[in-house]
mmCIF file of C-alpha atoms in Angstrom:
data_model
loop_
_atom_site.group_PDB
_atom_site.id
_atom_site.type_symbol
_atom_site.label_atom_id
_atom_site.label_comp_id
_atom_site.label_asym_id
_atom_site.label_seq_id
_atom_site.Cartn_x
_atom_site.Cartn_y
_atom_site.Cartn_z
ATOM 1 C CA UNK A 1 -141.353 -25.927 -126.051
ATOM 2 C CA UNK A 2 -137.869 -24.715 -124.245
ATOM 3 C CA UNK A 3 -136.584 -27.165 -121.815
ATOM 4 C CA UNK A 4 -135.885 -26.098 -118.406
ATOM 5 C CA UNK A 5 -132.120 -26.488 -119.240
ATOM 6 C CA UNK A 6 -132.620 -24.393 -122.030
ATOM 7 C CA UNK A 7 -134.583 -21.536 -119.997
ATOM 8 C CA UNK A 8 -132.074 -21.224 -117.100
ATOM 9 C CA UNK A 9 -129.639 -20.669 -119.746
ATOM 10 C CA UNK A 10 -131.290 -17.689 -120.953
ATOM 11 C CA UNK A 11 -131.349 -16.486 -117.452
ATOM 12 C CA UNK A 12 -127.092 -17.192 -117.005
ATOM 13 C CA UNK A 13 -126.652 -14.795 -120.814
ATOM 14 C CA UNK A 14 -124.763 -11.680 -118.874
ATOM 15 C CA UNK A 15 -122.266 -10.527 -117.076
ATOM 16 C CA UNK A 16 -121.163 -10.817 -113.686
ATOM 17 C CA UNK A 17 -117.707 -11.541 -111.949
ATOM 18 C CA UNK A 18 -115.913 -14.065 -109.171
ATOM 19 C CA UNK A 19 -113.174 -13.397 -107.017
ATOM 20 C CA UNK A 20 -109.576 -15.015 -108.523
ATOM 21 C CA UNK A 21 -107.306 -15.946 -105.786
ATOM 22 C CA UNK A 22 -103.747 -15.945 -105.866
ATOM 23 C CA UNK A 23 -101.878 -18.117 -107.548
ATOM 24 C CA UNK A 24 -104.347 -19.948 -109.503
ATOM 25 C CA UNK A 25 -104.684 -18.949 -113.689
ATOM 26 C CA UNK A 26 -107.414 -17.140 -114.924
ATOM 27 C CA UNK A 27 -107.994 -19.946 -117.780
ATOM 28 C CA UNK A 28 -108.372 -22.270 -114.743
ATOM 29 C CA UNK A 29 -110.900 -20.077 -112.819
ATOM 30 C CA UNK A 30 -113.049 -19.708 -115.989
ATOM 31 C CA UNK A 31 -112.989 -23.581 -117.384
ATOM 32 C CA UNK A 32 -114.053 -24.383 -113.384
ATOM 33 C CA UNK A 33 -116.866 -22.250 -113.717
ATOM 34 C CA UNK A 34 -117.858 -23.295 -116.995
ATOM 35 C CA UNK A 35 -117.867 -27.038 -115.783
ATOM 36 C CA UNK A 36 -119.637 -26.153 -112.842
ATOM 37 C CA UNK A 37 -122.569 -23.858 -114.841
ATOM 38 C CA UNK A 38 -122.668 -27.348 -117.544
ATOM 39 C CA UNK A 39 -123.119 -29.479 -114.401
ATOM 40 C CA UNK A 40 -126.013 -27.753 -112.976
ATOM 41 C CA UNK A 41 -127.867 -27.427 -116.224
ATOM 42 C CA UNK A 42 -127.263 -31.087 -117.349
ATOM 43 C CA UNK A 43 -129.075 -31.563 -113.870
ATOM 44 C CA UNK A 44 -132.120 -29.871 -114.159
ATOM 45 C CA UNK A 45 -135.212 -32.014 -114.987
ATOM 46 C CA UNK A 46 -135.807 -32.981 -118.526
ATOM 47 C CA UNK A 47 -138.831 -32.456 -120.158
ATOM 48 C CA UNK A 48 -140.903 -36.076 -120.153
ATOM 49 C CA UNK A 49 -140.694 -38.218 -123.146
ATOM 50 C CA UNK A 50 -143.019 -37.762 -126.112
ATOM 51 C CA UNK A 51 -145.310 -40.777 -127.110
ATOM 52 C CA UNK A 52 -145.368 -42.038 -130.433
ATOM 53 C CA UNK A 53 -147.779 -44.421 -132.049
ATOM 54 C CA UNK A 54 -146.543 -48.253 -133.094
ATOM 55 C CA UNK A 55 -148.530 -50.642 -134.277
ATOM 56 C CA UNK A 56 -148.092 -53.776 -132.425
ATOM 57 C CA UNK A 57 -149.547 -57.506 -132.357
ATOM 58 C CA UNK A 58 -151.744 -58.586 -128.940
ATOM 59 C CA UNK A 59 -149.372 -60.307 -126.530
ATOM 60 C CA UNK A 60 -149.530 -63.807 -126.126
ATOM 61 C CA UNK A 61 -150.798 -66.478 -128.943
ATOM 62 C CA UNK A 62 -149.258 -68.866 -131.160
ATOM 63 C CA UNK A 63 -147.321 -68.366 -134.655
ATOM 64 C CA UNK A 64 -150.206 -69.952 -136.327
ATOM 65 C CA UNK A 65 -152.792 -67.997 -135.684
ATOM 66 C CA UNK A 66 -152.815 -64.742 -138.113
ATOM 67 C CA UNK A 67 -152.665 -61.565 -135.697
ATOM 68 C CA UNK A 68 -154.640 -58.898 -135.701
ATOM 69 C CA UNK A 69 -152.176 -55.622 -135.028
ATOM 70 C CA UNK A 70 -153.878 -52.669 -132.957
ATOM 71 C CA UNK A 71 -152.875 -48.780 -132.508
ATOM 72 C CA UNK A 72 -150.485 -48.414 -129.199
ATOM 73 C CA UNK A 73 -148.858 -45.373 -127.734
ATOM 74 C CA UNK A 74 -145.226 -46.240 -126.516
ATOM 75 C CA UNK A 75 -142.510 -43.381 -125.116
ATOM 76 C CA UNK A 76 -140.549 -42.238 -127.937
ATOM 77 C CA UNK A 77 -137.058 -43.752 -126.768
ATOM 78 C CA UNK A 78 -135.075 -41.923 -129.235
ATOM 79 C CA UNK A 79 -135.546 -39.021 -127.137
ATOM 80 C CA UNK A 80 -134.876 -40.245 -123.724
ATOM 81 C CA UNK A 81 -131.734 -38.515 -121.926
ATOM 82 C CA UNK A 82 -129.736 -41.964 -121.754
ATOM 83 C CA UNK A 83 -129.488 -41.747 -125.777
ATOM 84 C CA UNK A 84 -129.346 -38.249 -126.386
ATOM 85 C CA UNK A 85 -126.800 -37.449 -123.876
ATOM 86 C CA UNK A 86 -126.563 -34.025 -122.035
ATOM 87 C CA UNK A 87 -128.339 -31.176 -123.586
ATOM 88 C CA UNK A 88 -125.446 -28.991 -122.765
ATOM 89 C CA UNK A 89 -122.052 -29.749 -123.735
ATOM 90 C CA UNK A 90 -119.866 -26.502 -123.902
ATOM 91 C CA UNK A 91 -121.149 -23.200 -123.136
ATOM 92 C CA UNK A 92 -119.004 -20.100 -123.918
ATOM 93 C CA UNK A 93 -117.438 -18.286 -120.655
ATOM 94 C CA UNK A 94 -115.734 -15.068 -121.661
ATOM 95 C CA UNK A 95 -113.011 -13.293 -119.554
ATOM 96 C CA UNK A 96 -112.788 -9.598 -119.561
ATOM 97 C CA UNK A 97 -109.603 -7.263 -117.919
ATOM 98 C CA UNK A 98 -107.784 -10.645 -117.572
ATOM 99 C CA UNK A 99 -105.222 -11.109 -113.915
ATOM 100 C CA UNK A 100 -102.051 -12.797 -114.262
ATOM 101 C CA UNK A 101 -101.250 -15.894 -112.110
ATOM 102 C CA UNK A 102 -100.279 -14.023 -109.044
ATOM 103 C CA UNK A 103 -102.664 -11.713 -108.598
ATOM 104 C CA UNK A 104 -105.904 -11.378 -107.020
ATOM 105 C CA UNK A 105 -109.385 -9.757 -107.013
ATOM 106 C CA UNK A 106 -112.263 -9.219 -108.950
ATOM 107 C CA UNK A 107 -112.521 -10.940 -112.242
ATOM 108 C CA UNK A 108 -115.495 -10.326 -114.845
ATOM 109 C CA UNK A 109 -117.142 -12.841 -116.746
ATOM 110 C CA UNK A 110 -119.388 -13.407 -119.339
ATOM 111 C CA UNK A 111 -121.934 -16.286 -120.390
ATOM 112 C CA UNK A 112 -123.171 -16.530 -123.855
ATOM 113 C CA UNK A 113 -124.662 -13.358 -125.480
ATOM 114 C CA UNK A 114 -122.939 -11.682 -122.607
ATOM 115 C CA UNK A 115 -119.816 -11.973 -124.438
ATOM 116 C CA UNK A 116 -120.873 -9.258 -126.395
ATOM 117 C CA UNK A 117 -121.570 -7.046 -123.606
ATOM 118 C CA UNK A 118 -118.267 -8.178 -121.979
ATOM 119 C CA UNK A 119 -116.465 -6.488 -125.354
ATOM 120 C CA UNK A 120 -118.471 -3.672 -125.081
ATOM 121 C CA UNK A 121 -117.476 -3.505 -121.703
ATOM 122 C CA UNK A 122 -113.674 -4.053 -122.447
ATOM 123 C CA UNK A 123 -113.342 -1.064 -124.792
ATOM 124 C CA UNK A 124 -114.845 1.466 -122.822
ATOM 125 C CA UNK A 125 -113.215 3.617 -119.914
ATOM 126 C CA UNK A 126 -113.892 2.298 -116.856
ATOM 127 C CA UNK A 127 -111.262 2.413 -114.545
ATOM 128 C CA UNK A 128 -109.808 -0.386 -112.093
ATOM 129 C CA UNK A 129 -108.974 -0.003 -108.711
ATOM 130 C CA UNK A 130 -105.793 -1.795 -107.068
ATOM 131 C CA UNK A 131 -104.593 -2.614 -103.895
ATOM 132 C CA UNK A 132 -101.266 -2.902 -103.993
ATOM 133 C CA UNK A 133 -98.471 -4.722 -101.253
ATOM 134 C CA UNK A 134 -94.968 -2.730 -101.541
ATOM 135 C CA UNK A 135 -91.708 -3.963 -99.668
ATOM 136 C CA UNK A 136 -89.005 -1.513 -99.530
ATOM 137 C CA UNK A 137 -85.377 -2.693 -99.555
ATOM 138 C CA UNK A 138 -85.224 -5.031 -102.460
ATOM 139 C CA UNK A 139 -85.632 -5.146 -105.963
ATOM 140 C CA UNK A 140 -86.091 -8.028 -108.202
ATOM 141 C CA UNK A 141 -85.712 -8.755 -111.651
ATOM 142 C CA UNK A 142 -89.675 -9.165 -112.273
ATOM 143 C CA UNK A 143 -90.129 -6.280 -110.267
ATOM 144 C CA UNK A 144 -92.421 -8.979 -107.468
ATOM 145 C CA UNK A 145 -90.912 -11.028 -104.333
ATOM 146 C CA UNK A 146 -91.266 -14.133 -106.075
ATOM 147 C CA UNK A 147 -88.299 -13.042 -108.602
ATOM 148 C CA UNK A 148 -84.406 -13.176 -108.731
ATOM 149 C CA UNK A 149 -83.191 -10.466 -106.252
ATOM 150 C CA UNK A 150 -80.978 -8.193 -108.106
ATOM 151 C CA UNK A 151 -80.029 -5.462 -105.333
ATOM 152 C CA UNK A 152 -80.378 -4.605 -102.274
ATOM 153 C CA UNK A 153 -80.591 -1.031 -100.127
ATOM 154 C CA UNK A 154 -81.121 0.800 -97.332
ATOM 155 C CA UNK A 155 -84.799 2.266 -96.968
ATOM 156 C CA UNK A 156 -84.357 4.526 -93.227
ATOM 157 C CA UNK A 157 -84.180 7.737 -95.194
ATOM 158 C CA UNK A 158 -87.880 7.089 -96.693
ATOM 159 C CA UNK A 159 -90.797 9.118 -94.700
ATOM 160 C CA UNK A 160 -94.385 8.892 -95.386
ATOM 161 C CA UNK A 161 -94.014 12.382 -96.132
ATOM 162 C CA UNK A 162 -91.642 11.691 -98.681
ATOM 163 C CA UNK A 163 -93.661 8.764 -100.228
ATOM 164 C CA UNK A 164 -97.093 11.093 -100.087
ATOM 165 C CA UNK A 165 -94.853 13.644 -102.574
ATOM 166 C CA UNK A 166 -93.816 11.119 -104.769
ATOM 167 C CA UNK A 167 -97.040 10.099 -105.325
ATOM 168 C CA UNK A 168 -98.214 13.255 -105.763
ATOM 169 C CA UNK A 169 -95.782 13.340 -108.512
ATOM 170 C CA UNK A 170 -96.579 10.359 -110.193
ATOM 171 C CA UNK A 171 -100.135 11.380 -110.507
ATOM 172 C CA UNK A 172 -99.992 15.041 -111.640
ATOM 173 C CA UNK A 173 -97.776 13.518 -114.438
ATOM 174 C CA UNK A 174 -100.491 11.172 -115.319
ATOM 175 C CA UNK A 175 -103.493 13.637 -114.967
ATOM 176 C CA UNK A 176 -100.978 15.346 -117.897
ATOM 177 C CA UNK A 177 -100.869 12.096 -119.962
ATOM 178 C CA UNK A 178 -104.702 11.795 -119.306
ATOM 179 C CA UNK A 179 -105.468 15.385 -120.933
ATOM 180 C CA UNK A 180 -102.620 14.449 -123.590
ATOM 181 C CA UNK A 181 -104.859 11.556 -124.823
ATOM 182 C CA UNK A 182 -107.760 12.750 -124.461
ATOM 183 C CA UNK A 183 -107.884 14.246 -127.981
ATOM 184 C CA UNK A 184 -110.383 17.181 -127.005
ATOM 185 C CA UNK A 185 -110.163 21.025 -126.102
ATOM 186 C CA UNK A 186 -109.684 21.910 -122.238
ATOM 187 C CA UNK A 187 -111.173 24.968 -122.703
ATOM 188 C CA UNK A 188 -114.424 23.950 -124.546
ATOM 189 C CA UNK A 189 -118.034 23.185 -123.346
ATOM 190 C CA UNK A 190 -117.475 19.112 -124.475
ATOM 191 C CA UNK A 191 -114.349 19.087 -121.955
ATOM 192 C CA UNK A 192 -116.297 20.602 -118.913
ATOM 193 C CA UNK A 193 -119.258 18.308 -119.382
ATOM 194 C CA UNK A 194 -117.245 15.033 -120.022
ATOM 195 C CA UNK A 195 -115.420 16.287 -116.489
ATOM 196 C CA UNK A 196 -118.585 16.836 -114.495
ATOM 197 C CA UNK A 197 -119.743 13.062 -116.031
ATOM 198 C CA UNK A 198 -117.005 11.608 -115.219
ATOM 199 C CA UNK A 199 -116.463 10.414 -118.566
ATOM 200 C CA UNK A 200 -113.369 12.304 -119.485
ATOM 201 C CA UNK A 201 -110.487 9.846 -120.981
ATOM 202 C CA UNK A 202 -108.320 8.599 -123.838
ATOM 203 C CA UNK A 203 -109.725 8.617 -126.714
ATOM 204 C CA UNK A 204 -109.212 5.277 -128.087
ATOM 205 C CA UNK A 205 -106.038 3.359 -127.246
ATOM 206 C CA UNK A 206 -103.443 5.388 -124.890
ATOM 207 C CA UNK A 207 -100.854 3.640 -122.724
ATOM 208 C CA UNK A 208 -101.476 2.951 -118.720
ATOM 209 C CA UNK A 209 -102.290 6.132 -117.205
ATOM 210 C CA UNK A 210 -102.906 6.050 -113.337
ATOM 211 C CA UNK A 211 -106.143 7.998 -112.223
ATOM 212 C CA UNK A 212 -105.071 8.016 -108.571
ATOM 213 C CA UNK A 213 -102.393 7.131 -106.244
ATOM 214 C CA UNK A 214 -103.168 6.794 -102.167
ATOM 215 C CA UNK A 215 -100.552 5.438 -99.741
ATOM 216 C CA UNK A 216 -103.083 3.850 -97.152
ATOM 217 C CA UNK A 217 -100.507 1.929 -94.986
ATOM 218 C CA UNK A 218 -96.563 3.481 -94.060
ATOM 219 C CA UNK A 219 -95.194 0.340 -91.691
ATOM 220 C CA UNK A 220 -91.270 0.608 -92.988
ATOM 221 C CA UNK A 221 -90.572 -1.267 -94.798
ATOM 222 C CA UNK A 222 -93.887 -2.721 -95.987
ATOM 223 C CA UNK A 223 -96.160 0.471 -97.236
ATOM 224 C CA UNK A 224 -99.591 -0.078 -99.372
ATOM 225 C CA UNK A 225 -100.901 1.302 -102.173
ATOM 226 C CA UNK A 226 -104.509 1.837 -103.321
ATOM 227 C CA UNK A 227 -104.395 3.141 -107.091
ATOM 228 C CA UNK A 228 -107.060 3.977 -109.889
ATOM 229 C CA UNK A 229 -106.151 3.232 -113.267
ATOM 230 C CA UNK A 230 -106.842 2.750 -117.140
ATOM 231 C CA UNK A 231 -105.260 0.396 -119.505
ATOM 232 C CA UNK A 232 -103.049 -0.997 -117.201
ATOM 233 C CA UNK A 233 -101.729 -4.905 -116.828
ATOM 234 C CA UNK A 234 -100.374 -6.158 -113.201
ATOM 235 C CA UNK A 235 -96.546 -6.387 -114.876
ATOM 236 C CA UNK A 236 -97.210 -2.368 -115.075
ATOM 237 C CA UNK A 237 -98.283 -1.830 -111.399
ATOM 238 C CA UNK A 238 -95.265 -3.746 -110.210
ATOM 239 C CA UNK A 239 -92.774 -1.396 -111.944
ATOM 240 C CA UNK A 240 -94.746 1.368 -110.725
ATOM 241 C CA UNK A 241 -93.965 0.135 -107.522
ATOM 242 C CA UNK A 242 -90.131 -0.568 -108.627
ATOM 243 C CA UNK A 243 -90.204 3.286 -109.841
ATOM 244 C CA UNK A 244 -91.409 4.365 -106.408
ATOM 245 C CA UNK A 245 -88.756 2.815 -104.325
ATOM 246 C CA UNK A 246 -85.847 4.466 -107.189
ATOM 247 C CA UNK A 247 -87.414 7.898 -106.940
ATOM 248 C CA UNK A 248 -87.114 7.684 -103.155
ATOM 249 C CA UNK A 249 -83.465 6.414 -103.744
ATOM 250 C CA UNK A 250 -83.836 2.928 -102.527
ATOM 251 C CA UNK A 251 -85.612 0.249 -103.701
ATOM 252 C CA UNK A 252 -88.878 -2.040 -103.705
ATOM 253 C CA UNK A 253 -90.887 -4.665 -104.896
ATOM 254 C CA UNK A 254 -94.109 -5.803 -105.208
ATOM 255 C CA UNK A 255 -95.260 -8.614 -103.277
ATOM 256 C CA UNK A 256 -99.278 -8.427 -103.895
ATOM 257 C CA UNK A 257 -101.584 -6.705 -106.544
ATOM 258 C CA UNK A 258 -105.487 -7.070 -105.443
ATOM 259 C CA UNK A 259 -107.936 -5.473 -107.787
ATOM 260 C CA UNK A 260 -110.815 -4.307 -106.110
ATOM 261 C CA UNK A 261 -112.947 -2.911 -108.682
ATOM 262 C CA UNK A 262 -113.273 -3.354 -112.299
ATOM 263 C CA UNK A 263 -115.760 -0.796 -113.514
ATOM 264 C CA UNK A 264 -119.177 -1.270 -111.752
ATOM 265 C CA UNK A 265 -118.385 -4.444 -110.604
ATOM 266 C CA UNK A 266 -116.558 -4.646 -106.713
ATOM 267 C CA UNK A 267 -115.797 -7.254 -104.120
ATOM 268 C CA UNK A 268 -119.249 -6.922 -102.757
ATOM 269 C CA UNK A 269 -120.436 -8.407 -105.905
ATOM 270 C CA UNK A 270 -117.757 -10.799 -106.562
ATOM 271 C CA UNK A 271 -118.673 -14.369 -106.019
ATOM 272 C CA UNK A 272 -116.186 -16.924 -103.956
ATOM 273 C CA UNK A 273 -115.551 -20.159 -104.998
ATOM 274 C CA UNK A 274 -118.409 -22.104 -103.003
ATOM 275 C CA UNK A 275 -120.589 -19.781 -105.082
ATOM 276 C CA UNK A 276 -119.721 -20.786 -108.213
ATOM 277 C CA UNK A 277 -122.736 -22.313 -108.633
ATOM 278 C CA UNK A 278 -125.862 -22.063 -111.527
ATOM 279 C CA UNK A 279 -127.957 -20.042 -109.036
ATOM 280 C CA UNK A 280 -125.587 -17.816 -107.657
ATOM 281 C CA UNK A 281 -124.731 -16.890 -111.560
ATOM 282 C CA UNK A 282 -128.215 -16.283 -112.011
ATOM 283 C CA UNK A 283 -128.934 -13.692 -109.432
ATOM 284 C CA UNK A 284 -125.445 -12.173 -109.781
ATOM 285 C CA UNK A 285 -125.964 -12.042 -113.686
ATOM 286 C CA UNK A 286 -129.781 -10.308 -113.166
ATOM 287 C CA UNK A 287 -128.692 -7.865 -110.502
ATOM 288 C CA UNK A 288 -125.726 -6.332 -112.567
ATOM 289 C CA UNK A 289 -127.490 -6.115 -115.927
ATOM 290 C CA UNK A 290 -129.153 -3.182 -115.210
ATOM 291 C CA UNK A 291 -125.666 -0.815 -114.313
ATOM 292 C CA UNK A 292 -123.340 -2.813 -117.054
ATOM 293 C CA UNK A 293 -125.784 -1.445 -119.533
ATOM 294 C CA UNK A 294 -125.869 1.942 -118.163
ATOM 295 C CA UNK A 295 -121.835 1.682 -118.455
ATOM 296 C CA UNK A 296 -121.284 0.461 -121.574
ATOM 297 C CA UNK A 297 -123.917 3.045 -123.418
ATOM 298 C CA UNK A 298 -123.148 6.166 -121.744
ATOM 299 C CA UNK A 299 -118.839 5.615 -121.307
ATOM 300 C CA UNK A 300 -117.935 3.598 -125.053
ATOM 301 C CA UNK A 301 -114.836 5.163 -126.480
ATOM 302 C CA UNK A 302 -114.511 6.080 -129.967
ATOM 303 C CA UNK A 303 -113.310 4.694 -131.873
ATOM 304 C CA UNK A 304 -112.656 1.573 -130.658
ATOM 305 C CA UNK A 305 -109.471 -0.191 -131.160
ATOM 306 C CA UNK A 306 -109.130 -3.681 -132.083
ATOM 307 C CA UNK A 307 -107.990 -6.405 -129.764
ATOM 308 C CA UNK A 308 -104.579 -6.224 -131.655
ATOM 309 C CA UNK A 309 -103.930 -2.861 -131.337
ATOM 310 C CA UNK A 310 -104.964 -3.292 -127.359
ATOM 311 C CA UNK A 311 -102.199 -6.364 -126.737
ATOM 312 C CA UNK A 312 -99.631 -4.140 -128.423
ATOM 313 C CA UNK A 313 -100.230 -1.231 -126.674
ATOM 314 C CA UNK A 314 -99.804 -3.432 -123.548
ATOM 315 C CA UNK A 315 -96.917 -4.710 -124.803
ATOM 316 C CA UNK A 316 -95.202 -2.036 -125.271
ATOM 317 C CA UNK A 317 -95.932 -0.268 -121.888
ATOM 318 C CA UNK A 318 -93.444 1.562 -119.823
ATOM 319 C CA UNK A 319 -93.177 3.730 -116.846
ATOM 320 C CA UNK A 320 -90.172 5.522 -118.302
ATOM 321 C CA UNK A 321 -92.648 8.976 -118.842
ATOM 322 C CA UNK A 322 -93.258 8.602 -115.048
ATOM 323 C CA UNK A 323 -89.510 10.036 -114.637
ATOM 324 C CA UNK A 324 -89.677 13.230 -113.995
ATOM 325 C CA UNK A 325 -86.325 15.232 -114.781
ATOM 326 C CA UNK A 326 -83.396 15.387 -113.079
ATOM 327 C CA UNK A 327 -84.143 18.885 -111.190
ATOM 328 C CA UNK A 328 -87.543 17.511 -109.767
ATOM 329 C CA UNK A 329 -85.827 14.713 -108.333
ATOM 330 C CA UNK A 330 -83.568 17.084 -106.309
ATOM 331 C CA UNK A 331 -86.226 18.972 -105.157
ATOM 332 C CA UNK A 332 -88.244 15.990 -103.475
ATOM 333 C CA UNK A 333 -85.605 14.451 -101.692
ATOM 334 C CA UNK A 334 -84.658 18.316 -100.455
#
């Protein structure tokens, strides 16, 4: 017979994601929640303690007198709680698209046989959405506020107009990259269909390609950014924003990166830290089941590369094929 520990933790196997906040490590975030999902479990009621047979003399009488020993059902102590300790001592929290110390946003985990689906889930091509805080003016030698400034420059000349363009840019010369990788004919049936789905992508590992590139504040000389991307890391979106401020012939950095979707999951479903709690996993693990399946069967990329192949691909990232030549350059700032 399952314990009730034992049944809520068949209900907590799955997916479903908190919100990280600034600042504070991912490995942090997830060994909190794991010590608050042991916590809750170690505290549900126990089943009650099994009764064993002993044969045992009558209480009372002398030494002397020969006892007579008679059947008796005592709790089985072996069992109790106090000597077996907590039923629960680790449980497995997984991490998916991982967020480096300074940023922020929506963070997926997994529990348990939901660290399956959360590799399933990491290999397929979802995209991320970003909200990005620029800062023209400056530019760093980490590319954020936080580093070493390195230079600074004037940043009067720069229009929205002129940021919209780059942009514009930027994104048509991804949308390139995206076809590039894509390994499959433009001009076949497979290619139309994987468009209207949705589905169209790299096939298999690619470097960082950005989906989509909005400018949804222009307050000189803070602008932001909301961008839609695939394979990406947050040391990538801050030289994207480094790039932006050189094509406009100035500078910038990057002094917040907020993801705001990661696949189906958004900040509607993300769950704040006086959530983190057994229940709220529960309900937030049940409601997304149903759409991380759909994801994971209907967008899986083939084939899939290992994790190596996926830390050296972000390794080796760069934003130097966002340059466009020499000419192009000439003709935006015209």
């Amino acid at each position: 017979m399952a314990t009730p520990a034992a049944r809520a933790f068949r209900r907590l196997e799955g997916l479903f994601c908190v919100y990280k906040p600034a600042g504070v490590p991912w490995k942090l975030v997830r060994d909190g929640i794991e010590t608050k999902l042991l916590k809750g479990l170690d505290a549900l009621p126990s089943l009650p303690i099994p009764e064993q047979t002993r044969f045992l003399p009558p209480p009372g009488g002398d030494n002397l007198t020969p006892k007579v020993l008679s059947a008796v059902c005592v709790p089985a102590l072996s069992k109790h709680r106090l000597v077996t300790g907590p039923e629960f001592r680790h449980i497995r929290v997984g991490v998916g698209h991982r967020l480096d110390t300074f940023s922020s946003g929506v963070l997926v985990l997994g529990v348990g046989n939901g660290n399956k689906a959360l590799n399933d889930l990491y290999h397929t091509r979802v995209t991320r959405d970003y909200t990005l805080e620029g800062e023209f003016g400056t530019a760093t030698d980490d590319f954020s506020h936080m580093g070493r400034v390195v230079e600074r420059s004037t940043y009067d000349h720069i229009t929205q107009d002129k940021l919209e363009r780059v942009l514009a840019m930027l994104q048509g010369a991804n949308q390139k990259a995206l076809l590039t990788y894509a390994n499959v004919d433009m001009q076949s049936q497979e290619a139309y269909e994987m468009a209207v789905q949705g589905s169209l992508g790299p096939d298999g590992k690619s470097p960082p390609i950005l989906m989509s590139l909005r400018c949804i504040r222009f307050q000189p000389p803070n602008f932001t950014l909301e961008v839609q991307c695939l394979n990406e890391t947050q040391k990538y979106l801050r030289k994207v924003v480094h790039e932006i401020g050189l094509e406009l012939r100035s500078t910038a950095i990057c002094k917040g990166v907020r993801r705001t979707r990661d696949g189906t999951f958004t900040l509607q479903d993300a769950l704040i830290r006086h959530q983190w709690t057994t229940a709220e996993v529960m309900r937030a693990v049940k409601k997304n089941r149903p759409s991380t399946r759909s994801v994971i069967s209907s967008n899986r990329s083939t084939p899939v590369p290992t994790d190596k192949e996926v830390r050296s691909s972000y390794e080796t990232q760069s934003c130097d094929r966002l340059t466009p030549p020499r000419s192009h350059k000439q003709d935006l700032m015209s």
